[in-house]
PDB file of C-alpha atoms in Angstrom:
ATOM      1  CA  GLN A 306       9.593  -7.673  -2.421  1.00 88.00           C
ATOM      2  CA  VAL A 307       8.077  -5.237  -4.880  1.00 93.00           C
ATOM      3  CA  GLN A 308       9.868  -3.555  -7.888  1.00 96.00           C
ATOM      4  CA  LEU A 309       8.334  -0.174  -9.320  1.00 97.00           C
ATOM      5  CA  VAL A 310       9.287   1.320 -12.769  1.00 97.00           C
ATOM      6  CA  GLU A 311       7.892   4.585 -13.786  1.00 97.00           C
ATOM      7  CA  SER A 312       7.330   6.042 -17.336  1.00 97.00           C
ATOM      8  CA  GLY A 313       5.566   8.696 -18.895  1.00 97.00           C
ATOM      9  CA  GLY A 314       7.655  11.594 -18.217  1.00 96.00           C
ATOM     10  CA  GLY A 315       8.738  14.445 -20.305  1.00 97.00           C
ATOM     11  CA  LEU A 316       8.722  17.980 -21.583  1.00 98.00           C
ATOM     12  CA  VAL A 317       5.486  19.536 -21.925  1.00 98.00           C
ATOM     13  CA  GLN A 318       4.174  23.155 -22.131  1.00 98.00           C
ATOM     14  CA  PRO A 319       2.413  24.833 -19.353  1.00 98.00           C
ATOM     15  CA  GLY A 320      -1.421  23.904 -19.597  1.00 98.00           C
ATOM     16  CA  GLY A 321      -0.714  20.501 -21.253  1.00 98.00           C
ATOM     17  CA  SER A 322      -1.105  17.204 -19.942  1.00 98.00           C
ATOM     18  CA  LEU A 323       0.808  13.968 -19.231  1.00 98.00           C
ATOM     19  CA  ARG A 324       0.031  10.548 -17.914  1.00 98.00           C
ATOM     20  CA  LEU A 325       2.703   8.985 -15.793  1.00 98.00           C
ATOM     21  CA  SER A 326       2.619   5.081 -15.253  1.00 98.00           C
ATOM     22  CA  CYS A 327       3.833   2.754 -12.491  1.00 98.00           C
ATOM     23  CA  ALA A 328       4.405  -0.837 -13.302  1.00 97.00           C
ATOM     24  CA  ALA A 329       4.597  -3.159 -10.387  1.00 96.00           C
ATOM     25  CA  SER A 330       6.441  -6.367 -10.290  1.00 93.00           C
ATOM     26  CA  ARG A 331       3.854  -8.367  -8.401  1.00 91.00           C
ATOM     27  CA  SER A 332       0.113  -8.112  -7.812  1.00 89.00           C
ATOM     28  CA  ILE A 333      -0.852  -4.761  -6.422  1.00 89.00           C
ATOM     29  CA  PHE A 334      -4.304  -5.946  -5.043  1.00 88.00           C
ATOM     30  CA  SER A 335      -2.792  -6.449  -1.338  1.00 85.00           C
ATOM     31  CA  ILE A 336      -0.525  -3.626  -1.313  1.00 90.00           C
ATOM     32  CA  ASP A 337      -1.602  -1.166   1.340  1.00 90.00           C
ATOM     33  CA  VAL A 338      -0.946   2.179  -0.181  1.00 95.00           C
ATOM     34  CA  MET A 339       0.473   3.259  -3.575  1.00 97.00           C
ATOM     35  CA  GLY A 340       1.259   6.776  -4.456  1.00 97.00           C
ATOM     36  CA  TRP A 341       3.287   9.365  -6.180  1.00 98.00           C
ATOM     37  CA  TYR A 342       5.876  11.624  -4.797  1.00 98.00           C
ATOM     38  CA  ARG A 343       8.154  14.374  -6.595  1.00 98.00           C
ATOM     39  CA  GLN A 344      11.335  16.124  -5.782  1.00 98.00           C
ATOM     40  CA  ALA A 345      12.147  19.473  -7.423  1.00 96.00           C
ATOM     41  CA  PRO A 346      15.821  20.764  -7.658  1.00 92.00           C
ATOM     42  CA  GLY A 347      16.972  21.968  -4.089  1.00 94.00           C
ATOM     43  CA  LYS A 348      13.803  20.966  -2.518  1.00 96.00           C
ATOM     44  CA  GLU A 349      12.631  18.019  -0.358  1.00 97.00           C
ATOM     45  CA  ARG A 350      10.457  15.067  -2.016  1.00 97.00           C
ATOM     46  CA  GLU A 351       6.774  15.720  -1.250  1.00 97.00           C
ATOM     47  CA  LEU A 352       3.634  13.915  -1.627  1.00 98.00           C
ATOM     48  CA  VAL A 353       1.746  14.363  -4.663  1.00 98.00           C
ATOM     49  CA  ALA A 354      -1.119  11.623  -4.491  1.00 98.00           C
ATOM     50  CA  THR A 355      -1.905   8.435  -2.810  1.00 98.00           C
ATOM     51  CA  ILE A 356      -4.415   5.597  -3.165  1.00 96.00           C
ATOM     52  CA  SER A 357      -5.386   2.788  -0.879  1.00 94.00           C
ATOM     53  CA  THR A 358      -6.466  -0.611  -1.363  1.00 89.00           C
ATOM     54  CA  THR A 359     -10.056   0.592  -0.728  1.00 89.00           C
ATOM     55  CA  SER A 360      -9.283   2.917  -3.677  1.00 90.00           C
ATOM     56  CA  TYR A 361      -9.396   6.104  -0.864  1.00 95.00           C
ATOM     57  CA  THR A 362      -7.297   8.958  -2.599  1.00 97.00           C
ATOM     58  CA  ASN A 363      -5.402  11.788  -1.059  1.00 97.00           C
ATOM     59  CA  TYR A 364      -4.066  14.843  -2.981  1.00 98.00           C
ATOM     60  CA  ALA A 365      -1.568  17.588  -2.194  1.00 98.00           C
ATOM     61  CA  GLU A 366      -3.319  20.898  -2.163  1.00 98.00           C
ATOM     62  CA  SER A 367      -1.273  22.178  -5.026  1.00 97.00           C
ATOM     63  CA  VAL A 368      -2.624  19.403  -7.403  1.00 98.00           C
ATOM     64  CA  LYS A 369      -6.214  19.046  -6.414  1.00 98.00           C
ATOM     65  CA  GLY A 370      -8.568  19.353  -9.436  1.00 97.00           C
ATOM     66  CA  ARG A 371      -5.676  18.882 -11.851  1.00 98.00           C
ATOM     67  CA  PHE A 372      -4.113  15.427 -11.049  1.00 98.00           C
ATOM     68  CA  THR A 373      -5.943  11.957 -10.880  1.00 98.00           C
ATOM     69  CA  VAL A 374      -4.460   8.854  -9.412  1.00 98.00           C
ATOM     70  CA  TYR A 375      -5.808   5.524 -10.118  1.00 97.00           C
ATOM     71  CA  ARG A 376      -5.068   1.808 -10.595  1.00 96.00           C
ATOM     72  CA  VAL A 377      -5.838  -1.011 -13.026  1.00 95.00           C
ATOM     73  CA  ILE A 378      -5.224  -3.963 -10.626  1.00 92.00           C
ATOM     74  CA  THR A 379      -5.360  -6.586 -13.255  1.00 94.00           C
ATOM     75  CA  GLN A 380      -2.379  -4.915 -14.978  1.00 95.00           C
ATOM     76  CA  ASN A 381      -0.471  -4.432 -11.843  1.00 96.00           C
ATOM     77  CA  MET A 382      -0.366  -0.530 -12.774  1.00 96.00           C
ATOM     78  CA  MET A 383      -0.832   2.700 -11.223  1.00 97.00           C
ATOM     79  CA  TYR A 384      -1.223   5.891 -13.051  1.00 98.00           C
ATOM     80  CA  LEU A 385      -0.995   9.666 -12.339  1.00 98.00           C
ATOM     81  CA  GLN A 386      -2.996  11.784 -14.813  1.00 98.00           C
ATOM     82  CA  MET A 387      -1.744  15.303 -14.933  1.00 98.00           C
ATOM     83  CA  ASN A 388      -3.700  18.110 -16.484  1.00 98.00           C
ATOM     84  CA  ASN A 389      -3.213  21.792 -16.514  1.00 98.00           C
ATOM     85  CA  LEU A 390       0.306  21.294 -15.817  1.00 98.00           C
ATOM     86  CA  LYS A 391       2.393  24.325 -14.390  1.00 98.00           C
ATOM     87  CA  PRO A 392       5.962  25.107 -14.399  1.00 97.00           C
ATOM     88  CA  GLU A 393       6.094  24.748 -10.643  1.00 97.00           C
ATOM     89  CA  ASP A 394       5.099  20.826 -11.449  1.00 98.00           C
ATOM     90  CA  THR A 395       8.582  20.524 -12.770  1.00 98.00           C
ATOM     91  CA  ALA A 396      10.239  17.655 -10.781  1.00 98.00           C
ATOM     92  CA  VAL A 397      11.354  13.991 -10.686  1.00 98.00           C
ATOM     93  CA  TYR A 398       8.336  11.877 -10.091  1.00 98.00           C
ATOM     94  CA  TYR A 399       8.555   8.781  -7.948  1.00 98.00           C
ATOM     95  CA  CYS A 400       6.290   5.976  -7.686  1.00 98.00           C
ATOM     96  CA  TYR A 401       5.691   4.403  -4.131  1.00 97.00           C
ATOM     97  CA  ALA A 402       4.445   1.356  -2.663  1.00 97.00           C
ATOM     98  CA  HIS A 403       3.809   0.306   1.096  1.00 95.00           C
ATOM     99  CA  HIS A 404       3.723  -3.283   1.815  1.00 90.00           C
ATOM    100  CA  GLN A 405       5.332  -4.427   4.936  1.00 91.00           C
ATOM    101  CA  ARG A 406       7.834  -1.630   4.038  1.00 94.00           C
ATOM    102  CA  GLY A 407       8.418   1.130   1.708  1.00 95.00           C
ATOM    103  CA  TYR A 408       9.533   0.559  -1.998  1.00 96.00           C
ATOM    104  CA  TRP A 409      10.478   3.322  -4.479  1.00 97.00           C
ATOM    105  CA  GLY A 410      10.697   3.310  -8.260  1.00 97.00           C
ATOM    106  CA  GLN A 411      13.749   5.156  -9.932  1.00 97.00           C
ATOM    107  CA  GLY A 412      11.759   8.146 -10.923  1.00 97.00           C
ATOM    108  CA  THR A 413      10.822   9.954 -14.227  1.00 97.00           C
ATOM    109  CA  GLN A 414      11.494  13.627 -15.202  1.00 98.00           C
ATOM    110  CA  VAL A 415       8.519  15.989 -15.671  1.00 98.00           C
ATOM    111  CA  THR A 416       9.491  19.375 -17.077  1.00 98.00           C
ATOM    112  CA  VAL A 417       6.860  21.871 -17.635  1.00 98.00           C
ATOM    113  CA  SER A 418       8.448  24.654 -19.769  1.00 97.00           C
ATOM    114  CA  SER A 419       7.511  26.851 -23.001  1.00 95.00           C
TER     115      SER A 419
END
């Protein structure tokens, strides 16, 4: 069982930055894959970024070069650093972990608007 809690969302102007945090209820050392997904109004949930146990990362084309996913294993935390935010990044962002099965956080709202 893994419980995930996101934080760090909010309102930011275009070109700004935010860092999302995902706190896990247990050690993330052996969790196969963790990642971030997002869902905009009227759209399906989509992958943003993932990170594996070997720290291999994968990004959606739309965020490459702007977003960085990383983990701090000793803190059981995963982060998503988002730079040069665009209005189209507006969505609810969800933390995801796969360990025998998939687990989701409750989501955090990110709004990019002037």
